[in-house]
Tab-separated table of C-alpha atoms in Angstrom:
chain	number	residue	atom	x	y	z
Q	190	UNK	CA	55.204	5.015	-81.110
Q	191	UNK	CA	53.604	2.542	-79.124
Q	192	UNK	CA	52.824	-1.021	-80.525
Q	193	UNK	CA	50.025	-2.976	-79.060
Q	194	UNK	CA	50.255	-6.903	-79.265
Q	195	UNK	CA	46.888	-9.042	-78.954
Q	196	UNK	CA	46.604	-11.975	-76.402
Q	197	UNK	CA	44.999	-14.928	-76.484
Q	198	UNK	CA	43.568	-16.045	-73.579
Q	199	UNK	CA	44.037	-19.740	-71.977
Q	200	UNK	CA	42.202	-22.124	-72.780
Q	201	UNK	CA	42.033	-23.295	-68.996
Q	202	UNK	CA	41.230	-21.726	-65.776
Q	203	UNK	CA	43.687	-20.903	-62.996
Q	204	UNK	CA	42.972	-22.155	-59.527
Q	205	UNK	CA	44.498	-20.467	-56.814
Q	206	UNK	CA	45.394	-22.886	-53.806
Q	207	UNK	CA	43.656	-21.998	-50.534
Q	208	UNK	CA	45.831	-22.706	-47.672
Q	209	UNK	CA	43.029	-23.622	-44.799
Q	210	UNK	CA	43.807	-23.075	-41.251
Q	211	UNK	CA	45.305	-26.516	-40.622
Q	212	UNK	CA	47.259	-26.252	-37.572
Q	213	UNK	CA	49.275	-28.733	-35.956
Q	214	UNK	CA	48.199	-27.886	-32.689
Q	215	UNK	CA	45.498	-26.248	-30.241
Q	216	UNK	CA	45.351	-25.644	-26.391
Q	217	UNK	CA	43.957	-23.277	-24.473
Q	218	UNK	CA	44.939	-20.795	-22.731
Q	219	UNK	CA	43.062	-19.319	-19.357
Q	220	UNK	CA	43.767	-16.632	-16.809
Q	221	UNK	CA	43.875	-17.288	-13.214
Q	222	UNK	CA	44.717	-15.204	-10.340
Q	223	UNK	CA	46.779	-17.435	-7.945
Q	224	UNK	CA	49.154	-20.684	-9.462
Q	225	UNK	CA	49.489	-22.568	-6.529
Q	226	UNK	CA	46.110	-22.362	-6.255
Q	227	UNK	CA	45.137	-23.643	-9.711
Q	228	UNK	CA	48.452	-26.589	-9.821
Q	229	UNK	CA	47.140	-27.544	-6.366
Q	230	UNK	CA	43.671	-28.325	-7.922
Q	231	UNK	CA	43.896	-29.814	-11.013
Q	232	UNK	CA	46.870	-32.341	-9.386
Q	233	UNK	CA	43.962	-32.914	-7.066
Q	234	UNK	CA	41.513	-33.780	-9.541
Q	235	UNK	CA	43.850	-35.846	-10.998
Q	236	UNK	CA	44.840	-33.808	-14.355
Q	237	UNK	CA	48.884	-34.755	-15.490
Q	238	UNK	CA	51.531	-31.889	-14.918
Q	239	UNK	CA	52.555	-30.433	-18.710
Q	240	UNK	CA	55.708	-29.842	-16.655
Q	241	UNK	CA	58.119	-28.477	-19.623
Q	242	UNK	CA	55.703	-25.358	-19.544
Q	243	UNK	CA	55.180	-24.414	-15.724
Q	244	UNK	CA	56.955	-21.549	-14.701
Q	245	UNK	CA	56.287	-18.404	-12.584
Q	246	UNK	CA	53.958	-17.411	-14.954
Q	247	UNK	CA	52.191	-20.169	-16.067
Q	248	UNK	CA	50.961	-23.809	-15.234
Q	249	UNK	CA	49.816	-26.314	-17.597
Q	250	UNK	CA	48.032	-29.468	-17.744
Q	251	UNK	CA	46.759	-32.266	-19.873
Q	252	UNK	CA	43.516	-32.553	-20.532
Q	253	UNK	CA	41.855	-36.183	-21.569
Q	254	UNK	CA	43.197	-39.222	-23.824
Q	255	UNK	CA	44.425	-37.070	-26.372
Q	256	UNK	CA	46.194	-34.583	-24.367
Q	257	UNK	CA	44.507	-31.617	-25.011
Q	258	UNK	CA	46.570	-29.218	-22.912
Q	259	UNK	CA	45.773	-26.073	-20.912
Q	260	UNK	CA	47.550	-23.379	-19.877
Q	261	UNK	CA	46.330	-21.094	-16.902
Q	262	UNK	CA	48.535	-18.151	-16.854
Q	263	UNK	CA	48.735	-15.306	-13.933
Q	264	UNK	CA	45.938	-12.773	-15.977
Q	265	UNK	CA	47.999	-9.864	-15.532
Q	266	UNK	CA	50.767	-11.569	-17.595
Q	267	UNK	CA	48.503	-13.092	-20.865
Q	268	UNK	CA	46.670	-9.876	-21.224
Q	269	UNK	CA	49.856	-8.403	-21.732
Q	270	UNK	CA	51.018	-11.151	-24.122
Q	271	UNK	CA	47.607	-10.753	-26.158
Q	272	UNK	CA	47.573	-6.981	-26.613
Q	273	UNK	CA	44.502	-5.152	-26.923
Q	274	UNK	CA	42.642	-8.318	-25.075
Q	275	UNK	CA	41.445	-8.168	-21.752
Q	276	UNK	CA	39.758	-10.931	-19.515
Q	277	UNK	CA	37.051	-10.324	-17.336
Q	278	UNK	CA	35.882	-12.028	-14.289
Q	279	UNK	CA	35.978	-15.590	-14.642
Q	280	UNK	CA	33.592	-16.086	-11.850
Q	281	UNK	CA	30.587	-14.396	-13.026
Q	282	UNK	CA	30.850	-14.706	-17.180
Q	283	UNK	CA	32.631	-17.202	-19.368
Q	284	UNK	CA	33.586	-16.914	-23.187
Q	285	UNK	CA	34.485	-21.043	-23.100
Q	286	UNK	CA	33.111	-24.488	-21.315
Q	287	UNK	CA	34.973	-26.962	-21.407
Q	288	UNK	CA	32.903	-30.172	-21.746
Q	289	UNK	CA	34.589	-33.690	-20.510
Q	290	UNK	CA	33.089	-36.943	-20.868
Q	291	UNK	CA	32.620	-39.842	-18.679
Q	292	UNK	CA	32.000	-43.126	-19.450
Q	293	UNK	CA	29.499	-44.188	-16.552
Q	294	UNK	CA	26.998	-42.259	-14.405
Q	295	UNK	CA	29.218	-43.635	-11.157
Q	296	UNK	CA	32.336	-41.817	-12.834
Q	297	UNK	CA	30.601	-38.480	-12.797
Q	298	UNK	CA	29.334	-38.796	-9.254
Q	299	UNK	CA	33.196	-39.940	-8.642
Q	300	UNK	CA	34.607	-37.259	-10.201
Q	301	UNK	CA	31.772	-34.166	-8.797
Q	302	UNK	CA	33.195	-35.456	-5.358
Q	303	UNK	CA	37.069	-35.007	-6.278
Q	304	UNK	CA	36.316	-31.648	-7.382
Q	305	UNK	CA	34.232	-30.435	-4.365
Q	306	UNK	CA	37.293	-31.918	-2.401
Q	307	UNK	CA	39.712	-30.307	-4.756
Q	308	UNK	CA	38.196	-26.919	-3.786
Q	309	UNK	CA	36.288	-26.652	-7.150
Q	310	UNK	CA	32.552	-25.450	-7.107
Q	311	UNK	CA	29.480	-27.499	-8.179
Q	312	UNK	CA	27.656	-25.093	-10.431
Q	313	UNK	CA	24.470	-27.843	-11.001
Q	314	UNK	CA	24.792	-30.901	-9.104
Q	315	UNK	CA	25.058	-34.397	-11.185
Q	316	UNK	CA	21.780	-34.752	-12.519
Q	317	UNK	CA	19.714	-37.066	-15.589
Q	318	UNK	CA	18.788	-34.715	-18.633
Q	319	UNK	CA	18.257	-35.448	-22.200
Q	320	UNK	CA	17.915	-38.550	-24.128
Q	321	UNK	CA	20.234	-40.834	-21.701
Q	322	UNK	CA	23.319	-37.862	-20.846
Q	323	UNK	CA	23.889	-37.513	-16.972
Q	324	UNK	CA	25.919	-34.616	-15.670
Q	325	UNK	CA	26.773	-31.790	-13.459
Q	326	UNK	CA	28.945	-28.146	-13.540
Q	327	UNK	CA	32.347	-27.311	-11.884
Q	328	UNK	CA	34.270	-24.385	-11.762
Q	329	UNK	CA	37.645	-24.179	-10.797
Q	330	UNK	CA	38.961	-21.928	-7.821
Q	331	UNK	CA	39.027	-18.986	-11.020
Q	332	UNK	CA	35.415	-19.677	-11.612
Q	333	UNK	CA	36.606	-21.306	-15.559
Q	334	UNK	CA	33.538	-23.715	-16.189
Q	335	UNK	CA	33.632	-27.271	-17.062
Q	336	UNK	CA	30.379	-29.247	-18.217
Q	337	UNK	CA	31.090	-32.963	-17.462
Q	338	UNK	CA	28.521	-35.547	-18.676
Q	339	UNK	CA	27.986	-39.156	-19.638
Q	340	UNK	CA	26.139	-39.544	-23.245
């Protein structure tokens, strides 16, 4: 014999806490074919060593006041980290640009000379566009593009 026992319902309304993707930190992480070639470059243009994280498969930088950091690691060895991810040429197609601000119109002329004597590529020389920005295009020796502009 079953018995059956009636419920009242609440007279208030459950709310389920959402935990939103908060996390502590982000970088970035890029694939490059040759590390010498990448450390040499960005020491060049005058990005600061993340030291505690270069190894024989990575090298890593800090990127900007803040410290937004970077990691270029040898391709063959992320896309076997990131399984079921693979990266494709860096030179002709890009799934990120990285844009970095200058403060003057001399600073970007300043800095699209390091990088053409850094190695790096001038996609679109520094040029006015806009309302008041002033900018040009690098890639890196991987082809990774970075849009750097004064606002």
């Amino acid at each position: 014999m079953a018995i059956s026992i009636p419920l009242k319902e609440p007279n208030f309304t459950l709310t389920k806490k959402i935990n939103h993707m908060k996390p502590k930190m982000i970088w970035a992480n890029l694939a490059v074919a040759d590390l010498e070639r990448t450390q040499k470059f960005y020491k060049a243009i005058g990005c600061t060593p993340n030291n505690p994280h270069t190894s024989n498969e990575l090298v890593s930088f800090f990127f900007g006041e803040n410290n937004f950091v970077i990691h270029f690691f040898l391709k063959n060895i992320l896309e076997a980290n990131v399984k079921g991810v693979s990266f494709g040429n860096s030179q002709t197609s890009n799934e990120i640009i990285f844009t970095v601000s200058a403060e003057t119109n001399d600073q970007v002329d300043q800095w699209a000379s390091e990088v053409k004597k850094a190695g790096g590529t001038i996609v679109s020389e520094p040029e006015s566009f806009g309302n008041n920005y002033y900018g040009f295009v690098f890639a890196d020796p991987d082809g990774h593009k970075f849009n750097v502009f004064k606002m």
